[in-house]
């Protein structure tokens, strides 16, 4: 899933753990999905590093605080936290393979954690998240919290589901899973995040 505007409120370039606020219902929804065996991996663009708004070390402190709060508040254990530290070009386009809407972060997560992307969901608040998920072969869900403003629609930017509340996220995925007898991963256990694996 995406981080800013999806899992937590979007505070631009924030690395202060005190300002972390989960989106309403997000922790409860993640707990339901984790209990059904879904790995939880964050994939996030963090151009604040390239813009020198914060350092990698500060982002890691935020990541650790986020992981602790998920564990404490919902017994949800992050499997991974993949981030792109690069900025876009002058037209807002990626200059690397990892910045969403390119699929690099999802492909990296799949390789590191043994994730079957065809049986996974990418959840995000913008159509860049949707496009990244589709390019990686995931099913996609637009959690519409107001993050999308351009609405450039193409076949790759059409989500499999469009929802407005986290309760809808978990309900839709679990109903889809129950209907098709699918899981997001190949029966791998949900374990605490391996802090050694981060996108470079």
GROMACS .gro file of C-alpha atoms in nm:
model
  200
    1UNK     CA    1   0.000   0.000   0.000
    2UNK     CA    2   0.088   0.366  -0.035
    3UNK     CA    3   0.171   0.559   0.281
    4UNK     CA    4   0.082   0.929   0.265
    5UNK     CA    5  -0.286   0.998   0.209
    6UNK     CA    6  -0.362   0.626   0.222
    7UNK     CA    7  -0.243   0.467   0.545
    8UNK     CA    8  -0.174   0.797   0.721
    9UNK     CA    9  -0.279   1.159   0.675
   10UNK     CA   10  -0.070   1.338   0.415
   11UNK     CA   11   0.155   1.590   0.590
   12UNK     CA   12   0.397   1.702   0.315
   13UNK     CA   13   0.758   1.594   0.374
   14UNK     CA   14   0.684   1.492   0.731
   15UNK     CA   15   0.935   1.278   0.922
   16UNK     CA   16   0.817   1.371   1.273
   17UNK     CA   17   0.661   1.063   1.439
   18UNK     CA   18   0.450   1.294   1.656
   19UNK     CA   19   0.259   1.404   1.346
   20UNK     CA   20   0.165   1.051   1.236
   21UNK     CA   21  -0.212   1.013   1.216
   22UNK     CA   22  -0.370   0.701   1.072
   23UNK     CA   23  -0.654   0.743   0.826
   24UNK     CA   24  -0.989   0.654   0.989
   25UNK     CA   25  -1.036   0.280   1.004
   26UNK     CA   26  -0.698   0.200   0.847
   27UNK     CA   27  -0.550   0.008   1.141
   28UNK     CA   28  -0.864  -0.198   1.189
   29UNK     CA   29  -0.878  -0.283   0.819
   30UNK     CA   30  -0.511  -0.381   0.813
   31UNK     CA   31  -0.567  -0.602   1.116
   32UNK     CA   32  -0.849  -0.786   0.936
   33UNK     CA   33  -0.634  -0.840   0.627
   34UNK     CA   34  -0.328  -0.946   0.826
   35UNK     CA   35  -0.539  -1.197   1.020
   36UNK     CA   36  -0.633  -1.355   0.687
   37UNK     CA   37  -0.265  -1.400   0.596
   38UNK     CA   38  -0.199  -1.092   0.386
   39UNK     CA   39   0.152  -0.947   0.396
   40UNK     CA   40   0.149  -0.573   0.454
   41UNK     CA   41   0.413  -0.381   0.257
   42UNK     CA   42   0.437  -0.004   0.220
   43UNK     CA   43   0.556   0.133  -0.117
   44UNK     CA   44   0.607   0.508  -0.113
   45UNK     CA   45   0.760   0.790  -0.317
   46UNK     CA   46   0.983   1.000  -0.093
   47UNK     CA   47   1.124   1.278  -0.310
   48UNK     CA   48   1.188   1.480   0.006
   49UNK     CA   49   1.522   1.300   0.021
   50UNK     CA   50   1.624   1.425  -0.325
   51UNK     CA   51   1.493   1.772  -0.238
   52UNK     CA   52   1.697   1.762   0.088
   53UNK     CA   53   1.387   1.818   0.301
   54UNK     CA   54   1.490   1.524   0.519
   55UNK     CA   55   1.749   1.247   0.531
   56UNK     CA   56   1.722   0.872   0.485
   57UNK     CA   57   1.797   0.832   0.856
   58UNK     CA   58   1.502   1.055   0.948
   59UNK     CA   59   1.275   0.858   0.716
   60UNK     CA   60   1.389   0.537   0.886
   61UNK     CA   61   1.299   0.682   1.225
   62UNK     CA   62   0.951   0.757   1.091
   63UNK     CA   63   0.926   0.407   0.945
   64UNK     CA   64   1.019   0.251   1.278
   65UNK     CA   65   0.763   0.463   1.464
   66UNK     CA   66   0.496   0.371   1.211
   67UNK     CA   67   0.576   0.001   1.242
   68UNK     CA   68   0.565   0.019   1.623
   69UNK     CA   69   0.228   0.192   1.625
   70UNK     CA   70   0.076  -0.058   1.381
   71UNK     CA   71   0.198  -0.343   1.601
   72UNK     CA   72   0.080  -0.181   1.924
   73UNK     CA   73  -0.257  -0.056   1.801
   74UNK     CA   74  -0.358  -0.336   1.566
   75UNK     CA   75  -0.115  -0.628   1.603
   76UNK     CA   76  -0.020  -0.556   1.241
   77UNK     CA   77   0.341  -0.628   1.148
   78UNK     CA   78   0.487  -0.463   0.841
   79UNK     CA   79   0.669  -0.704   0.617
   80UNK     CA   80   0.847  -0.431   0.424
   81UNK     CA   81   0.888  -0.060   0.362
   82UNK     CA   82   1.007   0.015   0.009
   83UNK     CA   83   1.068   0.376  -0.084
   84UNK     CA   84   1.186   0.576  -0.382
   85UNK     CA   85   1.423   0.857  -0.280
   86UNK     CA   86   1.433   1.021  -0.625
   87UNK     CA   87   1.257   1.331  -0.749
   88UNK     CA   88   1.061   1.368  -1.073
   89UNK     CA   89   1.174   1.568  -1.375
   90UNK     CA   90   1.049   1.919  -1.451
   91UNK     CA   91   0.730   1.772  -1.599
   92UNK     CA   92   0.660   1.554  -1.297
   93UNK     CA   93   0.769   1.233  -1.468
   94UNK     CA   94   0.983   0.965  -1.300
   95UNK     CA   95   1.358   0.977  -1.359
   96UNK     CA   96   1.414   0.628  -1.220
   97UNK     CA   97   1.260   0.281  -1.229
   98UNK     CA   98   1.127   0.290  -0.872
   99UNK     CA   99   0.920   0.607  -0.857
  100UNK     CA  100   0.549   0.538  -0.893
  101UNK     CA  101   0.371   0.514  -1.139
  102UNK     CA  102   0.656   0.286  -1.242
  103UNK     CA  103   0.637  -0.057  -1.075
  104UNK     CA  104   0.992  -0.089  -0.941
  105UNK     CA  105   0.904  -0.079  -0.570
  106UNK     CA  106   0.640  -0.350  -0.607
  107UNK     CA  107   0.871  -0.570  -0.813
  108UNK     CA  108   1.142  -0.527  -0.549
  109UNK     CA  109   0.900  -0.623  -0.271
  110UNK     CA  110   0.790  -0.930  -0.465
  111UNK     CA  111   1.150  -1.042  -0.506
  112UNK     CA  112   1.249  -0.977  -0.145
  113UNK     CA  113   0.947  -1.127   0.027
  114UNK     CA  114   0.827  -1.396  -0.215
  115UNK     CA  115   0.502  -1.218  -0.298
  116UNK     CA  116   0.277  -1.337  -0.580
  117UNK     CA  117   0.181  -1.005  -0.737
  118UNK     CA  118  -0.102  -1.154  -0.942
  119UNK     CA  119  -0.274  -1.245  -0.615
  120UNK     CA  120  -0.194  -0.915  -0.442
  121UNK     CA  121  -0.362  -0.576  -0.412
  122UNK     CA  122  -0.206  -0.234  -0.451
  123UNK     CA  123  -0.396   0.024  -0.244
  124UNK     CA  124  -0.333   0.395  -0.292
  125UNK     CA  125  -0.494   0.737  -0.299
  126UNK     CA  126  -0.379   0.840  -0.648
  127UNK     CA  127  -0.396   0.701  -0.999
  128UNK     CA  128  -0.014   0.682  -0.999
  129UNK     CA  129  -0.055   0.413  -0.731
  130UNK     CA  130  -0.311   0.235  -0.948
  131UNK     CA  131  -0.085   0.249  -1.253
  132UNK     CA  132   0.213   0.117  -1.057
  133UNK     CA  133   0.001  -0.171  -0.932
  134UNK     CA  134  -0.134  -0.258  -1.275
  135UNK     CA  135   0.213  -0.243  -1.430
  136UNK     CA  136   0.333  -0.486  -1.162
  137UNK     CA  137   0.041  -0.722  -1.229
  138UNK     CA  138  -0.154  -0.652  -0.909
  139UNK     CA  139  -0.522  -0.593  -0.859
  140UNK     CA  140  -0.565  -0.229  -0.765
  141UNK     CA  141  -0.780  -0.022  -0.534
  142UNK     CA  142  -0.815   0.356  -0.535
  143UNK     CA  143  -0.878   0.469  -0.178
  144UNK     CA  144  -1.018   0.811  -0.260
  145UNK     CA  145  -0.914   1.041   0.024
  146UNK     CA  146  -0.872   1.345  -0.201
  147UNK     CA  147  -0.513   1.280  -0.306
  148UNK     CA  148  -0.590   1.253  -0.676
  149UNK     CA  149  -0.635   1.592  -0.843
  150UNK     CA  150  -0.543   1.544  -1.211
  151UNK     CA  151  -0.757   1.239  -1.299
  152UNK     CA  152  -0.560   1.149  -1.614
  153UNK     CA  153  -0.750   0.837  -1.712
  154UNK     CA  154  -0.596   0.559  -1.918
  155UNK     CA  155  -0.657   0.181  -1.912
  156UNK     CA  156  -0.353   0.140  -1.682
  157UNK     CA  157  -0.498   0.397  -1.443
  158UNK     CA  158  -0.838   0.234  -1.404
  159UNK     CA  159  -0.863   0.071  -1.058
  160UNK     CA  160  -1.030  -0.263  -1.004
  161UNK     CA  161  -1.216  -0.096  -0.715
  162UNK     CA  162  -1.279   0.266  -0.614
  163UNK     CA  163  -1.366   0.320  -0.247
  164UNK     CA  164  -1.387   0.606   0.002
  165UNK     CA  165  -1.350   0.435   0.341
  166UNK     CA  166  -1.106   0.182   0.484
  167UNK     CA  167  -1.393  -0.041   0.590
  168UNK     CA  168  -1.476  -0.075   0.221
  169UNK     CA  169  -1.113  -0.165   0.145
  170UNK     CA  170  -1.102  -0.465   0.375
  171UNK     CA  171  -1.458  -0.577   0.298
  172UNK     CA  172  -1.404  -0.571  -0.078
  173UNK     CA  173  -1.072  -0.757  -0.063
  174UNK     CA  174  -1.198  -1.022   0.176
  175UNK     CA  175  -1.516  -1.077  -0.026
  176UNK     CA  176  -1.313  -1.103  -0.345
  177UNK     CA  177  -1.072  -1.341  -0.177
  178UNK     CA  178  -1.355  -1.555  -0.044
  179UNK     CA  179  -1.519  -1.573  -0.384
  180UNK     CA  180  -1.203  -1.668  -0.569
  181UNK     CA  181  -1.033  -1.856  -0.286
  182UNK     CA  182  -0.725  -1.638  -0.325
  183UNK     CA  183  -0.469  -1.499  -0.084
  184UNK     CA  184  -0.229  -1.213  -0.130
  185UNK     CA  185   0.074  -1.435  -0.071
  186UNK     CA  186   0.164  -1.801  -0.104
  187UNK     CA  187   0.069  -1.903   0.252
  188UNK     CA  188   0.376  -1.731   0.395
  189UNK     CA  189   0.360  -1.631   0.764
  190UNK     CA  190   0.317  -1.266   0.858
  191UNK     CA  191   0.633  -1.170   1.043
  192UNK     CA  192   0.781  -0.843   1.172
  193UNK     CA  193   0.945  -0.627   0.909
  194UNK     CA  194   1.295  -0.713   0.797
  195UNK     CA  195   1.459  -0.377   0.857
  196UNK     CA  196   1.754  -0.472   0.637
  197UNK     CA  197   1.550  -0.445   0.317
  198UNK     CA  198   1.485  -0.094   0.189
  199UNK     CA  199   1.488   0.055  -0.157
  200UNK     CA  200   1.809   0.231  -0.246
   0.00000   0.00000   0.00000
